[in-house]
Amino acid sequence: MSTSFNMYPTLTPELFEKLGYAPGELELLYKEGYEHFPLSLENKNGDDFGFCAELRDPRCEWYPEKYNLLLRKTITVTDGSALFGAQGIVPSSAAIGIAVRWISTKSEHSGIVPCGELVADTANVTFHYEQSFDRNTIKGSVILETILY
């Protein structure tokens, strides 16, 4: 029989729900010359909080070896105050960073892109995420995760 406990407060499903996290639609583009072209997501399995999909180019031109990849996403938080104070996970005077972590295992690349921070009176704020991958940087799949720090 084992017992485990956390030495610090953790983000529970109840707190996460109070936070009002709302991920925006993921926009995928590539640049050819001075023009940007959209890529679409097909065969999407999952929901807005986690899904797997395939990239498709309606023009049939984009290949990761030939073109860059630009990701854009918004993240909205309707009530950041839920994470602060005695019932939250940090003191009222603290700040919580919000970022997007990306991982491309096959190409052995990863990174974290800070988006902004939450403070005790954060309400109805939208964070914007943008990441550009140079051509030949990523291979296989890319995992995107929203993280708090």
mmCIF file with all atom_site columns, C-alpha atoms in Angstrom:
data_model
loop_
_atom_site.group_PDB
_atom_site.id
_atom_site.type_symbol
_atom_site.label_atom_id
_atom_site.label_alt_id
_atom_site.label_comp_id
_atom_site.label_asym_id
_atom_site.label_entity_id
_atom_site.label_seq_id
_atom_site.pdbx_PDB_ins_code
_atom_site.Cartn_x
_atom_site.Cartn_y
_atom_site.Cartn_z
_atom_site.occupancy
_atom_site.B_iso_or_equiv
_atom_site.pdbx_formal_charge
_atom_site.auth_seq_id
_atom_site.auth_comp_id
_atom_site.auth_asym_id
_atom_site.auth_atom_id
_atom_site.pdbx_PDB_model_num
ATOM 1   C CA . MET A 1 1   ? 0.000   0.000  0.000   1.00 0.00 ? 1   MET A CA 1
ATOM 2   C CA . SER A 1 2   ? 1.368   3.389  -0.944  1.00 0.00 ? 2   SER A CA 1
ATOM 3   C CA . THR A 1 3   ? 0.352   6.923  -0.145  1.00 0.00 ? 3   THR A CA 1
ATOM 4   C CA . SER A 1 4   ? 1.131   9.980  -2.206  1.00 0.00 ? 4   SER A CA 1
ATOM 5   C CA . PHE A 1 5   ? 0.428   13.627 -1.646  1.00 0.00 ? 5   PHE A CA 1
ATOM 6   C CA . ASN A 1 6   ? 1.469   16.917 -3.237  1.00 0.00 ? 6   ASN A CA 1
ATOM 7   C CA . MET A 1 7   ? 3.629   19.343 -1.322  1.00 0.00 ? 7   MET A CA 1
ATOM 8   C CA . TYR A 1 8   ? 2.058   22.234 -3.220  1.00 0.00 ? 8   TYR A CA 1
ATOM 9   C CA . PRO A 1 9   ? -1.389  23.148 -4.567  1.00 0.00 ? 9   PRO A CA 1
ATOM 10  C CA . THR A 1 10  ? -2.321  21.629 -7.934  1.00 0.00 ? 10  THR A CA 1
ATOM 11  C CA . LEU A 1 11  ? -4.659  22.618 -10.722 1.00 0.00 ? 11  LEU A CA 1
ATOM 12  C CA . THR A 1 12  ? -7.744  20.478 -10.207 1.00 0.00 ? 12  THR A CA 1
ATOM 13  C CA . PRO A 1 13  ? -10.443 19.884 -12.825 1.00 0.00 ? 13  PRO A CA 1
ATOM 14  C CA . GLU A 1 14  ? -12.739 22.144 -10.772 1.00 0.00 ? 14  GLU A CA 1
ATOM 15  C CA . LEU A 1 15  ? -10.230 25.024 -10.806 1.00 0.00 ? 15  LEU A CA 1
ATOM 16  C CA . PHE A 1 16  ? -9.575  24.485 -14.501 1.00 0.00 ? 16  PHE A CA 1
ATOM 17  C CA . GLU A 1 17  ? -13.305 24.771 -15.200 1.00 0.00 ? 17  GLU A CA 1
ATOM 18  C CA . LYS A 1 18  ? -13.549 27.991 -13.125 1.00 0.00 ? 18  LYS A CA 1
ATOM 19  C CA . LEU A 1 19  ? -10.603 29.424 -15.073 1.00 0.00 ? 19  LEU A CA 1
ATOM 20  C CA . GLY A 1 20  ? -12.722 29.539 -18.216 1.00 0.00 ? 20  GLY A CA 1
ATOM 21  C CA . TYR A 1 21  ? -9.974  28.353 -20.549 1.00 0.00 ? 21  TYR A CA 1
ATOM 22  C CA . ALA A 1 22  ? -11.118 28.574 -24.165 1.00 0.00 ? 22  ALA A CA 1
ATOM 23  C CA . PRO A 1 23  ? -8.671  27.617 -26.923 1.00 0.00 ? 23  PRO A CA 1
ATOM 24  C CA . GLY A 1 24  ? -9.146  29.416 -30.210 1.00 0.00 ? 24  GLY A CA 1
ATOM 25  C CA . GLU A 1 25  ? -8.972  27.829 -33.627 1.00 0.00 ? 25  GLU A CA 1
ATOM 26  C CA . LEU A 1 26  ? -5.487  26.822 -34.757 1.00 0.00 ? 26  LEU A CA 1
ATOM 27  C CA . GLU A 1 27  ? -4.393  28.674 -37.901 1.00 0.00 ? 27  GLU A CA 1
ATOM 28  C CA . LEU A 1 28  ? -1.697  27.030 -40.049 1.00 0.00 ? 28  LEU A CA 1
ATOM 29  C CA . LEU A 1 29  ? 0.019   28.865 -42.890 1.00 0.00 ? 29  LEU A CA 1
ATOM 30  C CA . TYR A 1 30  ? 3.094   28.802 -45.066 1.00 0.00 ? 30  TYR A CA 1
ATOM 31  C CA . LYS A 1 31  ? 4.781   31.589 -46.964 1.00 0.00 ? 31  LYS A CA 1
ATOM 32  C CA . GLU A 1 32  ? 5.718   31.541 -50.611 1.00 0.00 ? 32  GLU A CA 1
ATOM 33  C CA . GLY A 1 33  ? 7.358   34.745 -51.748 1.00 0.00 ? 33  GLY A CA 1
ATOM 34  C CA . TYR A 1 34  ? 5.434   37.520 -50.019 1.00 0.00 ? 34  TYR A CA 1
ATOM 35  C CA . GLU A 1 35  ? 2.141   35.666 -49.813 1.00 0.00 ? 35  GLU A CA 1
ATOM 36  C CA . HIS A 1 36  ? 0.777   33.424 -47.035 1.00 0.00 ? 36  HIS A CA 1
ATOM 37  C CA . PHE A 1 37  ? -1.264  30.329 -47.890 1.00 0.00 ? 37  PHE A CA 1
ATOM 38  C CA . PRO A 1 38  ? -3.494  28.476 -45.426 1.00 0.00 ? 38  PRO A CA 1
ATOM 39  C CA . LEU A 1 39  ? -3.188  24.803 -44.610 1.00 0.00 ? 39  LEU A CA 1
ATOM 40  C CA . SER A 1 40  ? -6.185  22.815 -43.425 1.00 0.00 ? 40  SER A CA 1
ATOM 41  C CA . LEU A 1 41  ? -6.589  20.159 -40.758 1.00 0.00 ? 41  LEU A CA 1
ATOM 42  C CA . GLU A 1 42  ? -8.187  16.934 -41.962 1.00 0.00 ? 42  GLU A CA 1
ATOM 43  C CA . ASN A 1 43  ? -9.136  13.665 -40.297 1.00 0.00 ? 43  ASN A CA 1
ATOM 44  C CA . LYS A 1 44  ? -9.369  15.498 -36.970 1.00 0.00 ? 44  LYS A CA 1
ATOM 45  C CA . ASN A 1 45  ? -9.874  13.156 -34.000 1.00 0.00 ? 45  ASN A CA 1
ATOM 46  C CA . GLY A 1 46  ? -10.647 14.674 -30.599 1.00 0.00 ? 46  GLY A CA 1
ATOM 47  C CA . ASP A 1 47  ? -11.947 18.030 -29.395 1.00 0.00 ? 47  ASP A CA 1
ATOM 48  C CA . ASP A 1 48  ? -10.684 21.591 -28.827 1.00 0.00 ? 48  ASP A CA 1
ATOM 49  C CA . PHE A 1 49  ? -8.763  20.448 -25.745 1.00 0.00 ? 49  PHE A CA 1
ATOM 50  C CA . GLY A 1 50  ? -6.826  17.718 -27.528 1.00 0.00 ? 50  GLY A CA 1
ATOM 51  C CA . PHE A 1 51  ? -6.884  16.348 -31.033 1.00 0.00 ? 51  PHE A CA 1
ATOM 52  C CA . CYS A 1 52  ? -4.814  14.711 -33.720 1.00 0.00 ? 52  CYS A CA 1
ATOM 53  C CA . ALA A 1 53  ? -5.102  15.760 -37.364 1.00 0.00 ? 53  ALA A CA 1
ATOM 54  C CA . GLU A 1 54  ? -3.307  15.752 -40.693 1.00 0.00 ? 54  GLU A CA 1
ATOM 55  C CA . LEU A 1 55  ? -2.136  18.874 -42.517 1.00 0.00 ? 55  LEU A CA 1
ATOM 56  C CA . ARG A 1 56  ? -3.375  19.399 -46.050 1.00 0.00 ? 56  ARG A CA 1
ATOM 57  C CA . ASP A 1 57  ? -2.526  22.089 -48.564 1.00 0.00 ? 57  ASP A CA 1
ATOM 58  C CA . PRO A 1 58  ? -5.377  22.860 -50.977 1.00 0.00 ? 58  PRO A CA 1
ATOM 59  C CA . ARG A 1 59  ? -2.713  23.986 -53.478 1.00 0.00 ? 59  ARG A CA 1
ATOM 60  C CA . CYS A 1 60  ? -0.718  20.726 -53.044 1.00 0.00 ? 60  CYS A CA 1
ATOM 61  C CA . GLU A 1 61  ? 2.511   22.755 -52.795 1.00 0.00 ? 61  GLU A CA 1
ATOM 62  C CA . TRP A 1 62  ? 3.512   22.642 -49.112 1.00 0.00 ? 62  TRP A CA 1
ATOM 63  C CA . TYR A 1 63  ? 6.125   20.184 -47.891 1.00 0.00 ? 63  TYR A CA 1
ATOM 64  C CA . PRO A 1 64  ? 8.079   20.683 -44.633 1.00 0.00 ? 64  PRO A CA 1
ATOM 65  C CA . GLU A 1 65  ? 11.352  20.242 -46.526 1.00 0.00 ? 65  GLU A CA 1
ATOM 66  C CA . LYS A 1 66  ? 10.458  23.058 -48.944 1.00 0.00 ? 66  LYS A CA 1
ATOM 67  C CA . TYR A 1 67  ? 8.466   25.646 -46.961 1.00 0.00 ? 67  TYR A CA 1
ATOM 68  C CA . ASN A 1 68  ? 8.217   27.068 -43.482 1.00 0.00 ? 68  ASN A CA 1
ATOM 69  C CA . LEU A 1 69  ? 5.219   26.471 -41.227 1.00 0.00 ? 69  LEU A CA 1
ATOM 70  C CA . LEU A 1 70  ? 3.519   29.237 -39.280 1.00 0.00 ? 70  LEU A CA 1
ATOM 71  C CA . LEU A 1 71  ? 1.180   28.404 -36.380 1.00 0.00 ? 71  LEU A CA 1
ATOM 72  C CA . ARG A 1 72  ? -1.195  30.949 -34.869 1.00 0.00 ? 72  ARG A CA 1
ATOM 73  C CA . LYS A 1 73  ? -3.576  30.357 -31.997 1.00 0.00 ? 73  LYS A CA 1
ATOM 74  C CA . THR A 1 74  ? -5.485  32.344 -29.411 1.00 0.00 ? 74  THR A CA 1
ATOM 75  C CA . ILE A 1 75  ? -6.157  31.318 -25.835 1.00 0.00 ? 75  ILE A CA 1
ATOM 76  C CA . THR A 1 76  ? -8.883  33.035 -23.828 1.00 0.00 ? 76  THR A CA 1
ATOM 77  C CA . VAL A 1 77  ? -9.192  33.003 -20.045 1.00 0.00 ? 77  VAL A CA 1
ATOM 78  C CA . THR A 1 78  ? -12.464 34.331 -18.651 1.00 0.00 ? 78  THR A CA 1
ATOM 79  C CA . ASP A 1 79  ? -11.660 34.242 -14.909 1.00 0.00 ? 79  ASP A CA 1
ATOM 80  C CA . GLY A 1 80  ? -8.001  34.020 -13.924 1.00 0.00 ? 80  GLY A CA 1
ATOM 81  C CA . SER A 1 81  ? -8.822  34.973 -10.328 1.00 0.00 ? 81  SER A CA 1
ATOM 82  C CA . ALA A 1 82  ? -9.862  31.358 -9.651  1.00 0.00 ? 82  ALA A CA 1
ATOM 83  C CA . LEU A 1 83  ? -6.183  30.356 -9.511  1.00 0.00 ? 83  LEU A CA 1
ATOM 84  C CA . PHE A 1 84  ? -5.207  32.903 -6.844  1.00 0.00 ? 84  PHE A CA 1
ATOM 85  C CA . GLY A 1 85  ? -5.580  33.134 -3.078  1.00 0.00 ? 85  GLY A CA 1
ATOM 86  C CA . ALA A 1 86  ? -6.367  30.541 -0.443  1.00 0.00 ? 86  ALA A CA 1
ATOM 87  C CA . GLN A 1 87  ? -8.621  28.470 -2.732  1.00 0.00 ? 87  GLN A CA 1
ATOM 88  C CA . GLY A 1 88  ? -6.271  28.728 -5.731  1.00 0.00 ? 88  GLY A CA 1
ATOM 89  C CA . ILE A 1 89  ? -2.798  27.427 -6.516  1.00 0.00 ? 89  ILE A CA 1
ATOM 90  C CA . VAL A 1 90  ? -0.701  30.578 -5.927  1.00 0.00 ? 90  VAL A CA 1
ATOM 91  C CA . PRO A 1 91  ? -0.812  33.547 -3.517  1.00 0.00 ? 91  PRO A CA 1
ATOM 92  C CA . SER A 1 92  ? -2.897  36.580 -4.519  1.00 0.00 ? 92  SER A CA 1
ATOM 93  C CA . SER A 1 93  ? 0.255   38.643 -5.104  1.00 0.00 ? 93  SER A CA 1
ATOM 94  C CA . ALA A 1 94  ? 1.807   36.138 -7.542  1.00 0.00 ? 94  ALA A CA 1
ATOM 95  C CA . ALA A 1 95  ? 1.691   35.943 -11.328 1.00 0.00 ? 95  ALA A CA 1
ATOM 96  C CA . ILE A 1 96  ? 1.245   32.809 -13.444 1.00 0.00 ? 96  ILE A CA 1
ATOM 97  C CA . GLY A 1 97  ? 2.850   32.605 -16.855 1.00 0.00 ? 97  GLY A CA 1
ATOM 98  C CA . ILE A 1 98  ? 0.956   31.061 -19.739 1.00 0.00 ? 98  ILE A CA 1
ATOM 99  C CA . ALA A 1 99  ? 2.874   29.547 -22.648 1.00 0.00 ? 99  ALA A CA 1
ATOM 100 C CA . VAL A 1 100 ? 2.648   27.033 -25.455 1.00 0.00 ? 100 VAL A CA 1
ATOM 101 C CA . ARG A 1 101 ? 5.100   24.146 -25.518 1.00 0.00 ? 101 ARG A CA 1
ATOM 102 C CA . TRP A 1 102 ? 5.752   22.470 -28.854 1.00 0.00 ? 102 TRP A CA 1
ATOM 103 C CA . ILE A 1 103 ? 7.449   19.123 -29.346 1.00 0.00 ? 103 ILE A CA 1
ATOM 104 C CA . SER A 1 104 ? 8.563   17.470 -32.579 1.00 0.00 ? 104 SER A CA 1
ATOM 105 C CA . THR A 1 105 ? 9.942   14.137 -31.388 1.00 0.00 ? 105 THR A CA 1
ATOM 106 C CA . LYS A 1 106 ? 11.036  12.804 -34.776 1.00 0.00 ? 106 LYS A CA 1
ATOM 107 C CA . SER A 1 107 ? 13.102  15.907 -35.540 1.00 0.00 ? 107 SER A CA 1
ATOM 108 C CA . GLU A 1 108 ? 14.338  16.119 -31.927 1.00 0.00 ? 108 GLU A CA 1
ATOM 109 C CA . HIS A 1 109 ? 13.220  19.743 -31.562 1.00 0.00 ? 109 HIS A CA 1
ATOM 110 C CA . SER A 1 110 ? 11.075  21.389 -28.913 1.00 0.00 ? 110 SER A CA 1
ATOM 111 C CA . GLY A 1 111 ? 10.466  24.805 -27.467 1.00 0.00 ? 111 GLY A CA 1
ATOM 112 C CA . ILE A 1 112 ? 8.334   27.003 -25.274 1.00 0.00 ? 112 ILE A CA 1
ATOM 113 C CA . VAL A 1 113 ? 6.742   30.245 -26.452 1.00 0.00 ? 113 VAL A CA 1
ATOM 114 C CA . PRO A 1 114 ? 5.549   32.549 -23.646 1.00 0.00 ? 114 PRO A CA 1
ATOM 115 C CA . CYS A 1 115 ? 2.134   34.126 -24.350 1.00 0.00 ? 115 CYS A CA 1
ATOM 116 C CA . GLY A 1 116 ? 1.605   36.327 -21.300 1.00 0.00 ? 116 GLY A CA 1
ATOM 117 C CA . GLU A 1 117 ? 0.731   36.156 -17.646 1.00 0.00 ? 117 GLU A CA 1
ATOM 118 C CA . LEU A 1 118 ? -2.258  35.886 -15.379 1.00 0.00 ? 118 LEU A CA 1
ATOM 119 C CA . VAL A 1 119 ? -2.616  38.005 -12.247 1.00 0.00 ? 119 VAL A CA 1
ATOM 120 C CA . ALA A 1 120 ? -5.301  37.898 -9.555  1.00 0.00 ? 120 ALA A CA 1
ATOM 121 C CA . ASP A 1 121 ? -7.642  40.326 -11.345 1.00 0.00 ? 121 ASP A CA 1
ATOM 122 C CA . THR A 1 122 ? -7.302  38.734 -14.808 1.00 0.00 ? 122 THR A CA 1
ATOM 123 C CA . ALA A 1 123 ? -10.689 38.515 -16.508 1.00 0.00 ? 123 ALA A CA 1
ATOM 124 C CA . ASN A 1 124 ? -11.663 38.016 -20.137 1.00 0.00 ? 124 ASN A CA 1
ATOM 125 C CA . VAL A 1 125 ? -8.161  38.186 -21.555 1.00 0.00 ? 125 VAL A CA 1
ATOM 126 C CA . THR A 1 126 ? -7.010  36.707 -24.855 1.00 0.00 ? 126 THR A CA 1
ATOM 127 C CA . PHE A 1 127 ? -3.434  35.607 -25.417 1.00 0.00 ? 127 PHE A CA 1
ATOM 128 C CA . HIS A 1 128 ? -1.974  35.289 -28.902 1.00 0.00 ? 128 HIS A CA 1
ATOM 129 C CA . TYR A 1 129 ? 0.488   32.564 -29.826 1.00 0.00 ? 129 TYR A CA 1
ATOM 130 C CA . GLU A 1 130 ? 2.568   32.536 -32.978 1.00 0.00 ? 130 GLU A CA 1
ATOM 131 C CA . GLN A 1 131 ? 5.381   30.159 -33.878 1.00 0.00 ? 131 GLN A CA 1
ATOM 132 C CA . SER A 1 132 ? 7.259   29.930 -37.140 1.00 0.00 ? 132 SER A CA 1
ATOM 133 C CA . PHE A 1 133 ? 9.196   26.808 -38.063 1.00 0.00 ? 133 PHE A CA 1
ATOM 134 C CA . ASP A 1 134 ? 11.861  27.145 -40.734 1.00 0.00 ? 134 ASP A CA 1
ATOM 135 C CA . ARG A 1 135 ? 11.760  24.659 -43.560 1.00 0.00 ? 135 ARG A CA 1
ATOM 136 C CA . ASN A 1 136 ? 13.304  21.300 -42.754 1.00 0.00 ? 136 ASN A CA 1
ATOM 137 C CA . THR A 1 137 ? 12.987  21.972 -38.988 1.00 0.00 ? 137 THR A CA 1
ATOM 138 C CA . ILE A 1 138 ? 10.132  19.626 -38.143 1.00 0.00 ? 138 ILE A CA 1
ATOM 139 C CA . LYS A 1 139 ? 9.439   16.062 -39.161 1.00 0.00 ? 139 LYS A CA 1
ATOM 140 C CA . GLY A 1 140 ? 6.582   13.735 -38.314 1.00 0.00 ? 140 GLY A CA 1
ATOM 141 C CA . SER A 1 141 ? 4.115   15.110 -35.799 1.00 0.00 ? 141 SER A CA 1
ATOM 142 C CA . VAL A 1 142 ? 4.102   18.275 -33.698 1.00 0.00 ? 142 VAL A CA 1
ATOM 143 C CA . ILE A 1 143 ? 2.534   18.324 -30.246 1.00 0.00 ? 143 ILE A CA 1
ATOM 144 C CA . LEU A 1 144 ? 1.227   21.646 -28.902 1.00 0.00 ? 144 LEU A CA 1
ATOM 145 C CA . GLU A 1 145 ? 0.435   22.015 -25.189 1.00 0.00 ? 145 GLU A CA 1
ATOM 146 C CA . THR A 1 146 ? -0.741  25.040 -23.233 1.00 0.00 ? 146 THR A CA 1
ATOM 147 C CA . ILE A 1 147 ? 1.194   25.227 -19.976 1.00 0.00 ? 147 ILE A CA 1
ATOM 148 C CA . LEU A 1 148 ? 1.114   27.357 -16.824 1.00 0.00 ? 148 LEU A CA 1
ATOM 149 C CA . TYR A 1 149 ? 4.326   28.239 -15.028 1.00 0.00 ? 149 TYR A CA 1
#
